[in-house]
Short mmCIF file of C-alpha atoms in Angstrom, two decimals:
data_model
loop_
_atom_site.label_atom_id
_atom_site.label_comp_id
_atom_site.label_asym_id
_atom_site.label_seq_id
_atom_site.Cartn_x
_atom_site.Cartn_y
_atom_site.Cartn_z
CA UNK A 145 -3.15 13.21 23.11
CA UNK A 146 -1.75 10.36 21.03
CA UNK A 147 1.72 9.36 19.91
CA UNK A 148 2.25 8.76 16.19
CA UNK A 149 5.11 6.83 14.60
CA UNK A 150 5.55 7.68 10.92
CA UNK A 151 7.61 5.21 8.89
CA UNK A 152 8.85 6.16 5.42
CA UNK A 153 9.69 4.09 2.36
CA UNK A 154 12.57 3.33 0.02
CA UNK A 155 14.68 6.33 -1.02
CA UNK A 156 12.61 8.63 1.18
CA UNK A 157 14.71 11.23 2.96
CA UNK A 158 11.62 12.76 4.59
CA UNK A 159 11.23 15.63 2.11
CA UNK A 160 9.12 18.61 3.16
CA UNK A 161 6.74 18.06 0.22
CA UNK A 162 5.71 14.54 1.29
CA UNK A 163 2.38 13.98 3.07
CA UNK A 164 4.28 12.31 5.94
CA UNK A 165 6.17 15.56 6.55
CA UNK A 166 2.95 17.57 6.30
CA UNK A 167 1.19 15.11 8.66
CA UNK A 168 4.00 15.28 11.23
CA UNK A 169 3.66 19.06 11.34
CA UNK A 170 -0.12 19.02 11.63
CA UNK A 171 -0.17 16.37 14.36
CA UNK A 172 2.50 18.22 16.35
CA UNK A 173 0.58 21.47 16.01
CA UNK A 174 -2.47 19.74 17.47
CA UNK A 175 -0.49 18.66 20.54
CA UNK A 176 0.26 15.06 19.61
CA UNK A 177 3.69 13.47 20.05
CA UNK A 178 5.25 12.54 16.71
CA UNK A 179 8.12 10.15 16.02
CA UNK A 180 9.33 10.52 12.44
CA UNK A 181 12.73 8.81 12.28
CA UNK A 182 15.02 8.69 9.29
CA UNK A 183 15.49 4.96 8.79
CA UNK A 184 19.09 3.86 8.07
CA UNK A 185 20.40 3.92 4.52
CA UNK A 186 17.09 4.71 2.78
CA UNK A 187 18.71 4.30 -0.66
CA UNK A 188 20.10 0.85 0.17
CA UNK A 189 18.00 -0.40 3.08
CA UNK A 190 18.96 -3.52 5.00
CA UNK A 191 15.93 -5.28 6.48
CA UNK A 192 17.64 -6.20 9.76
CA UNK A 193 18.86 -2.61 10.23
CA UNK A 194 15.38 -1.25 9.59
CA UNK A 195 13.90 -3.78 12.03
CA UNK A 196 16.41 -2.67 14.68
CA UNK A 197 15.53 0.99 14.06
CA UNK A 198 11.83 0.14 14.32
CA UNK A 199 12.35 -1.66 17.64
CA UNK A 200 14.01 1.51 19.00
CA UNK A 201 10.84 3.47 18.18
CA UNK A 202 8.33 1.02 19.64
CA UNK A 203 8.59 2.07 23.27
CA UNK A 204 5.00 2.57 24.26
CA UNK A 205 4.19 6.05 25.60
CA UNK A 206 3.06 6.29 29.23
CA UNK A 207 -0.31 7.77 28.24
CA UNK A 208 -2.55 7.94 25.21
CA UNK A 209 -2.99 5.97 22.05
CA UNK A 210 0.05 4.75 20.06
CA UNK A 211 -0.53 4.78 16.29
CA UNK A 212 1.70 3.78 13.36
CA UNK A 213 1.44 5.24 9.85
CA UNK A 214 3.66 3.28 7.44
CA UNK A 215 4.16 4.13 3.77
CA UNK A 216 5.47 1.99 0.93
CA UNK A 217 8.45 -0.20 1.90
CA UNK A 218 7.78 0.41 5.59
CA UNK A 219 4.55 -1.53 5.20
CA UNK A 220 6.68 -4.58 4.44
CA UNK A 221 8.93 -3.63 7.36
CA UNK A 222 5.86 -3.60 9.62
CA UNK A 223 4.66 -6.96 8.30
CA UNK A 224 8.10 -8.53 8.90
CA UNK A 225 8.10 -7.15 12.45
CA UNK A 226 4.59 -8.48 13.05
CA UNK A 227 5.54 -11.93 11.72
CA UNK A 228 8.46 -12.02 14.19
CA UNK A 229 6.36 -10.86 17.16
CA UNK A 230 3.68 -13.48 17.85
CA UNK A 231 2.38 -11.62 20.91
CA UNK A 232 1.74 -8.51 18.79
CA UNK A 233 3.46 -5.18 18.44
CA UNK A 234 2.71 -2.63 21.18
CA UNK A 235 0.49 -0.27 19.20
CA UNK A 236 -3.21 0.57 19.20
CA UNK A 237 -3.76 0.84 15.45
CA UNK A 238 -1.88 0.94 12.17
CA UNK A 239 -2.33 2.62 8.80
CA UNK A 240 -0.57 0.75 5.98
CA UNK A 241 -0.26 2.95 2.89
CA UNK A 242 0.71 1.92 -0.66
CA UNK A 243 2.86 -1.16 -0.12
CA UNK A 244 4.85 -2.38 -3.11
CA UNK A 245 3.84 -5.81 -4.37
CA UNK A 246 6.03 -8.79 -3.51
CA UNK A 247 6.93 -9.24 -7.21
CA UNK A 248 7.93 -5.60 -7.70
CA UNK A 249 9.88 -5.58 -4.43
CA UNK A 250 11.73 -8.74 -5.42
CA UNK A 251 12.62 -7.17 -8.79
CA UNK A 252 14.46 -4.21 -7.24
CA UNK A 253 17.86 -5.42 -6.02
CA UNK A 254 18.21 -2.78 -3.28
CA UNK A 255 14.99 -3.90 -1.55
CA UNK A 256 14.55 -7.51 -2.70
CA UNK A 257 15.29 -8.80 0.82
CA UNK A 258 12.07 -7.18 2.05
CA UNK A 259 10.10 -9.60 -0.17
CA UNK A 260 12.07 -12.68 0.85
CA UNK A 261 10.71 -14.83 3.64
CA UNK A 262 7.61 -12.74 4.25
CA UNK A 263 4.98 -15.33 5.03
CA UNK A 264 1.67 -13.54 5.40
CA UNK A 265 0.30 -16.64 7.10
CA UNK A 266 2.60 -15.92 10.04
CA UNK A 267 1.64 -12.24 10.30
CA UNK A 268 -0.52 -11.55 13.33
CA UNK A 269 -1.74 -7.97 13.38
CA UNK A 270 -3.13 -7.66 16.90
CA UNK A 271 -3.98 -3.98 16.51
CA UNK A 272 -6.66 -2.83 14.06
CA UNK A 273 -5.04 -2.11 10.71
CA UNK A 274 -6.29 -0.28 7.64
CA UNK A 275 -4.76 -0.64 4.19
CA UNK A 276 -4.86 2.38 1.91
CA UNK A 277 -3.87 1.85 -1.68
CA UNK A 278 -4.36 3.56 -4.99
CA UNK A 279 -5.36 2.70 -8.49
CA UNK A 280 -2.55 2.81 -11.03
CA UNK A 281 0.22 2.29 -8.44
CA UNK A 282 3.26 1.33 -10.53
CA UNK A 283 4.77 -0.41 -7.49
CA UNK A 284 1.71 -2.59 -6.96
CA UNK A 285 -0.03 -2.85 -10.32
CA UNK A 286 -2.40 -5.64 -9.23
CA UNK A 287 -3.70 -3.49 -6.38
CA UNK A 288 -2.56 -3.94 -2.77
CA UNK A 289 -5.82 -5.62 -1.86
CA UNK A 290 -4.71 -8.76 -3.71
CA UNK A 291 -1.35 -9.52 -2.03
CA UNK A 292 -2.09 -7.87 1.34
CA UNK A 293 -5.60 -6.67 2.08
CA UNK A 294 -7.58 -9.81 1.35
CA UNK A 295 -5.07 -12.35 2.76
CA UNK A 296 -4.68 -10.33 5.98
CA UNK A 297 -8.39 -9.49 6.28
CA UNK A 298 -7.67 -5.76 6.48
CA UNK A 299 -10.08 -2.86 6.33
CA UNK A 300 -9.28 -1.15 3.02
CA UNK A 301 -9.63 2.17 1.26
CA UNK A 302 -8.99 2.46 -2.48
CA UNK A 303 -7.92 5.95 -3.55
CA UNK A 304 -8.78 6.42 -7.23
CA UNK A 305 -5.92 7.72 -9.35
CA UNK A 306 -3.54 8.14 -6.41
CA UNK A 307 -0.71 6.11 -7.95
CA UNK A 308 1.93 5.54 -5.20
CA UNK A 309 0.49 8.28 -2.94
CA UNK A 310 3.62 10.43 -3.08
CA UNK A 311 4.27 14.08 -3.87
CA UNK A 312 4.79 13.07 -7.52
CA UNK A 313 1.13 12.02 -7.60
CA UNK A 314 -0.03 15.12 -5.72
CA UNK A 315 0.13 13.86 -2.13
CA UNK A 316 1.71 16.61 -0.07
CA UNK A 317 -1.26 17.76 1.96
CA UNK A 318 -3.71 14.93 2.58
CA UNK A 319 -6.50 16.02 4.94
CA UNK A 320 -8.26 12.65 5.23
CA UNK A 321 -5.13 10.96 6.62
CA UNK A 322 -5.00 13.63 9.33
CA UNK A 323 -8.69 13.02 10.03
CA UNK A 324 -8.05 9.25 10.27
CA UNK A 325 -5.26 9.87 12.78
CA UNK A 326 -7.75 11.52 15.12
CA UNK A 327 -10.78 9.41 14.16
CA UNK A 328 -10.10 5.83 13.01
CA UNK A 329 -13.59 5.55 11.52
CA UNK A 330 -12.60 8.06 8.81
CA UNK A 331 -12.36 6.61 5.31
CA UNK A 332 -9.29 7.79 3.45
CA UNK A 333 -10.06 9.72 0.31
CA UNK A 334 -8.12 11.50 -2.42
CA UNK A 335 -6.44 14.69 -1.36
#
């Protein structure tokens, strides 16, 4: 069995209708260990506080695969952590879902610090990473492939019409993300 770390985004209080919540329940039911922490002050996040909370969750399990599934602002959190950890973060693979663009992040005062100082050239993702993004995402209108996927050389899945891949755009249950968790060769598809 694997251990999964689910990292939420800005203003996310881990609502039951979110696909992260649904995924946590499904993975637990299948016998996997799930870490789904509430990151500090989700409505006014402080990058250093989120990095400290992330470090607390990165203890590698004694057995099995260790997988991270980050959504929205936590993708930028993960990239900051990777940039500060040249030897690589202690995980086996990562799913990066719907990151906000640097320009949009910088335009929102509560999260602008997450865009500052993020040099993608210093990001070393040692573990295989897949970027999942959607068409018509208001938080990344140019498409996440442009600022993240192409520069980082990531495997990518474009989800047509998924917007920001939240409950507001119909992403409560999302079977293909569950399939990816158990089989990394799975391509992520619309719900």
